[in-house]
């Protein structure tokens, strides 16, 4: 049993991680300000004697009285609608101040700390597939920069604390991930397409739909996250974590329409500024160092995710009727 702190523990990835860690017999503290996190994501463990929730914004210093062995630092808005516009400054603060505050806590507790970084550090990549030593093609002052550059700065802070303060770090770069506990309103492509199809609406594809993404089912992602945390202290990353299966956005829309059924059609909208044209992880390092590769295909994962969103939308409709 380990004492584990998870920031962003009420979010999509964080809640799946907390449930996995509790089921594995650990004591878990979830930290979240609920900007994008949802308390209902933790319904299955909220009363568990080994689980604690603390409402807190990681841009502020954090005091924990008990010993902490591991910290998973996931706190940050992760979908473009959540971090663009009026939330951009807050997102940069979350990335930078949050990293400093959690690294200081890890230093105080002599805890191992993992950063959930992102494939967005590669920007609109000129190297394909993306390997960890590729330095990226990021617009530093675009509408996505608060997240892209915020995570790049967080990585820099992690490695500086590793070199200067001997903090035990782990850094993973998460590619597109999907599955249960996604917020139907979070604006990411899979949740958008599934919810539109389930409601009988047309599917909105940006550009011509030729841009590519690689989609990892959440169970596979949580598996590699835990493997990385528990790997040898001298292996710090960064490590790409994602599914290298590559699909165009149009192919994804067609798959979802076919699985959901109904009369939804694909409609095309203007491509957002700085939207990456291709995204695919090279996971050779994760295979060699962690013995990990995804096990769940897009077809199987989509079916599980569609079932989840069907239940979510049914609950949402009943609430609206009440």
Short mmCIF file of N, CA, C and O in Angstrom, two decimals, residues 140-194:
data_model
loop_
_atom_site.label_atom_id
_atom_site.label_comp_id
_atom_site.label_asym_id
_atom_site.label_seq_id
_atom_site.Cartn_x
_atom_site.Cartn_y
_atom_site.Cartn_z
N UNK A 140 4.30 30.06 -30.20
CA UNK A 140 4.35 30.47 -28.79
C UNK A 140 3.34 31.55 -28.41
O UNK A 140 3.19 31.85 -27.23
N UNK A 141 2.67 32.15 -29.40
CA UNK A 141 1.68 33.18 -29.04
C UNK A 141 0.33 32.94 -29.69
O UNK A 141 -0.47 33.86 -29.83
N UNK A 142 0.05 31.70 -30.08
CA UNK A 142 -1.25 31.37 -30.66
C UNK A 142 -2.29 31.08 -29.59
O UNK A 142 -2.01 31.10 -28.38
N UNK A 143 -3.51 30.77 -30.03
CA UNK A 143 -4.61 30.56 -29.08
C UNK A 143 -4.46 29.27 -28.29
O UNK A 143 -5.10 29.09 -27.26
N UNK A 144 -3.60 28.35 -28.76
CA UNK A 144 -3.36 27.11 -28.03
C UNK A 144 -2.11 27.17 -27.16
O UNK A 144 -1.80 26.23 -26.44
N UNK A 145 -1.38 28.28 -27.25
CA UNK A 145 -0.06 28.35 -26.61
C UNK A 145 -0.11 28.23 -25.10
O UNK A 145 0.83 27.72 -24.48
N UNK A 146 -1.20 28.68 -24.49
CA UNK A 146 -1.30 28.60 -23.02
C UNK A 146 -1.12 27.16 -22.56
O UNK A 146 -0.49 26.90 -21.51
N UNK A 147 -1.66 26.22 -23.32
CA UNK A 147 -1.56 24.80 -22.97
C UNK A 147 -0.25 24.20 -23.48
O UNK A 147 0.49 23.57 -22.72
N UNK A 148 0.04 24.43 -24.77
CA UNK A 148 1.25 23.85 -25.36
C UNK A 148 2.51 24.32 -24.62
O UNK A 148 3.34 23.52 -24.17
N UNK A 149 2.65 25.64 -24.52
CA UNK A 149 3.85 26.19 -23.88
C UNK A 149 3.81 26.02 -22.36
O UNK A 149 4.85 25.89 -21.72
N UNK A 150 2.61 26.01 -21.79
CA UNK A 150 2.50 25.76 -20.36
C UNK A 150 3.04 24.39 -19.99
O UNK A 150 3.79 24.24 -19.02
N UNK A 151 2.69 23.38 -20.78
CA UNK A 151 3.18 22.03 -20.52
C UNK A 151 4.68 21.92 -20.82
O UNK A 151 5.41 21.19 -20.14
N UNK A 152 5.16 22.63 -21.83
CA UNK A 152 6.59 22.63 -22.12
C UNK A 152 7.37 23.23 -20.95
O UNK A 152 8.42 22.71 -20.55
N UNK A 153 6.83 24.30 -20.37
CA UNK A 153 7.48 24.91 -19.21
C UNK A 153 7.41 23.97 -18.01
O UNK A 153 8.39 23.87 -17.24
N UNK A 154 6.29 23.28 -17.84
CA UNK A 154 6.17 22.33 -16.73
C UNK A 154 7.23 21.23 -16.86
O UNK A 154 7.87 20.84 -15.88
N UNK A 155 7.44 20.73 -18.08
CA UNK A 155 8.49 19.73 -18.28
C UNK A 155 9.86 20.30 -17.89
O UNK A 155 10.67 19.63 -17.23
N UNK A 156 10.12 21.52 -18.31
CA UNK A 156 11.39 22.16 -17.97
C UNK A 156 11.57 22.24 -16.46
O UNK A 156 12.65 21.93 -15.93
N UNK A 157 10.53 22.63 -15.74
CA UNK A 157 10.61 22.71 -14.28
C UNK A 157 10.87 21.34 -13.67
O UNK A 157 11.67 21.21 -12.73
N UNK A 158 10.20 20.32 -14.17
CA UNK A 158 10.42 18.97 -13.64
C UNK A 158 11.88 18.55 -13.78
O UNK A 158 12.49 18.04 -12.84
N UNK A 159 12.45 18.78 -14.95
CA UNK A 159 13.84 18.37 -15.16
C UNK A 159 14.82 19.24 -14.38
O UNK A 159 15.86 18.75 -13.93
N UNK A 160 14.49 20.51 -14.16
CA UNK A 160 15.36 21.36 -13.33
C UNK A 160 15.32 20.93 -11.87
O UNK A 160 16.35 20.91 -11.19
N UNK A 161 14.14 20.57 -11.38
CA UNK A 161 14.06 20.06 -10.00
C UNK A 161 14.77 18.71 -9.87
O UNK A 161 15.35 18.41 -8.82
N UNK A 162 14.75 17.93 -10.92
CA UNK A 162 15.47 16.64 -10.93
C UNK A 162 16.98 16.88 -10.88
O UNK A 162 17.69 16.24 -10.09
N UNK A 163 17.46 17.84 -11.67
CA UNK A 163 18.90 18.09 -11.74
C UNK A 163 19.41 18.86 -10.53
O UNK A 163 20.48 18.57 -10.00
N UNK A 164 18.65 19.87 -10.08
CA UNK A 164 19.14 20.76 -9.02
C UNK A 164 18.74 20.32 -7.62
O UNK A 164 19.48 20.55 -6.66
N UNK A 165 17.55 19.71 -7.49
CA UNK A 165 17.01 19.41 -6.16
C UNK A 165 16.90 17.90 -5.90
O UNK A 165 16.42 17.50 -4.83
N UNK A 166 17.30 17.10 -6.86
CA UNK A 166 17.27 15.63 -6.72
C UNK A 166 15.86 15.09 -6.47
O UNK A 166 15.69 14.06 -5.80
N UNK A 167 14.85 15.78 -6.98
CA UNK A 167 13.48 15.28 -6.89
C UNK A 167 13.32 14.12 -7.86
O UNK A 167 13.81 14.15 -8.99
N UNK A 168 12.64 13.07 -7.40
CA UNK A 168 12.42 11.88 -8.24
C UNK A 168 11.23 12.14 -9.17
O UNK A 168 10.09 12.23 -8.70
N UNK A 169 11.52 12.28 -10.45
CA UNK A 169 10.47 12.66 -11.41
C UNK A 169 10.22 11.57 -12.44
O UNK A 169 11.06 10.70 -12.68
N UNK A 170 9.03 11.67 -13.04
CA UNK A 170 8.64 10.89 -14.20
C UNK A 170 7.85 11.83 -15.11
O UNK A 170 7.03 12.61 -14.63
N UNK A 171 8.10 11.77 -16.43
CA UNK A 171 7.38 12.62 -17.37
C UNK A 171 6.83 11.76 -18.51
O UNK A 171 7.60 11.06 -19.17
N UNK A 172 5.51 11.82 -18.70
CA UNK A 172 4.90 11.14 -19.84
C UNK A 172 4.21 12.18 -20.72
O UNK A 172 3.76 13.23 -20.23
N UNK A 173 4.17 11.89 -22.00
CA UNK A 173 3.48 12.77 -22.96
C UNK A 173 2.28 12.02 -23.50
O UNK A 173 2.40 11.05 -24.25
N UNK A 174 1.10 12.47 -23.09
CA UNK A 174 -0.14 11.76 -23.38
C UNK A 174 -0.71 12.21 -24.73
O UNK A 174 -0.91 13.41 -24.96
N UNK A 175 -0.95 11.24 -25.61
CA UNK A 175 -1.63 11.51 -26.87
C UNK A 175 -3.14 11.33 -26.67
O UNK A 175 -3.59 10.95 -25.58
N UNK A 176 -3.92 11.62 -27.71
CA UNK A 176 -5.38 11.62 -27.58
C UNK A 176 -5.88 10.36 -26.88
O UNK A 176 -5.58 9.25 -27.30
N UNK A 177 -6.65 10.57 -25.81
CA UNK A 177 -7.19 9.48 -25.00
C UNK A 177 -8.69 9.67 -24.86
O UNK A 177 -9.18 10.80 -24.82
N UNK A 178 -9.42 8.58 -24.77
CA UNK A 178 -10.88 8.65 -24.70
C UNK A 178 -11.40 7.50 -23.86
O UNK A 178 -10.68 6.55 -23.53
N UNK A 179 -12.68 7.59 -23.48
CA UNK A 179 -13.30 6.52 -22.73
C UNK A 179 -14.25 7.03 -21.66
O UNK A 179 -14.54 8.22 -21.59
N UNK A 180 -14.77 6.13 -20.82
CA UNK A 180 -15.70 6.51 -19.76
C UNK A 180 -15.13 7.58 -18.84
O UNK A 180 -13.93 7.61 -18.57
N UNK A 181 -16.04 8.42 -18.36
CA UNK A 181 -15.81 9.55 -17.47
C UNK A 181 -15.38 10.82 -18.20
O UNK A 181 -15.08 11.83 -17.57
N UNK A 182 -15.38 10.77 -19.54
CA UNK A 182 -15.25 12.02 -20.28
C UNK A 182 -16.52 12.84 -20.06
O UNK A 182 -17.61 12.30 -19.94
N UNK A 183 -16.35 14.14 -20.01
CA UNK A 183 -17.50 15.04 -19.89
C UNK A 183 -18.14 15.19 -21.28
O UNK A 183 -17.45 15.52 -22.24
N UNK A 184 -19.44 14.95 -21.39
CA UNK A 184 -20.09 15.11 -22.70
C UNK A 184 -19.91 16.50 -23.31
O UNK A 184 -20.00 16.66 -24.52
N UNK A 185 -19.63 17.49 -22.47
CA UNK A 185 -19.51 18.87 -22.96
C UNK A 185 -18.06 19.33 -23.07
O UNK A 185 -17.81 20.52 -23.22
N UNK A 186 -17.11 18.40 -23.00
CA UNK A 186 -15.72 18.87 -22.91
C UNK A 186 -15.12 19.32 -24.23
O UNK A 186 -14.05 19.92 -24.25
N UNK A 187 -15.80 19.06 -25.35
CA UNK A 187 -15.37 19.62 -26.61
C UNK A 187 -14.30 18.84 -27.34
O UNK A 187 -13.83 19.28 -28.39
N UNK A 188 -13.91 17.67 -26.83
CA UNK A 188 -12.92 16.87 -27.55
C UNK A 188 -13.61 16.06 -28.64
O UNK A 188 -14.81 15.81 -28.60
N UNK A 189 -12.82 15.64 -29.63
CA UNK A 189 -13.41 15.16 -30.87
C UNK A 189 -14.27 13.91 -30.66
O UNK A 189 -15.38 13.82 -31.21
N UNK A 190 -13.81 12.95 -29.87
CA UNK A 190 -14.60 11.72 -29.72
C UNK A 190 -15.88 11.99 -28.95
O UNK A 190 -16.96 11.51 -29.34
N UNK A 191 -15.80 12.75 -27.88
CA UNK A 191 -17.02 13.06 -27.12
C UNK A 191 -17.98 13.88 -27.98
O UNK A 191 -19.21 13.65 -27.96
N UNK A 192 -17.47 14.84 -28.75
CA UNK A 192 -18.32 15.63 -29.64
C UNK A 192 -19.06 14.73 -30.64
O UNK A 192 -20.28 14.80 -30.77
N UNK A 193 -18.31 13.89 -31.34
CA UNK A 193 -18.90 13.09 -32.40
C UNK A 193 -19.92 12.09 -31.84
O UNK A 193 -21.01 11.93 -32.40
N UNK A 194 -19.58 11.42 -30.74
CA UNK A 194 -20.50 10.43 -30.18
C UNK A 194 -21.78 11.10 -29.70
O UNK A 194 -22.89 10.62 -29.97
#
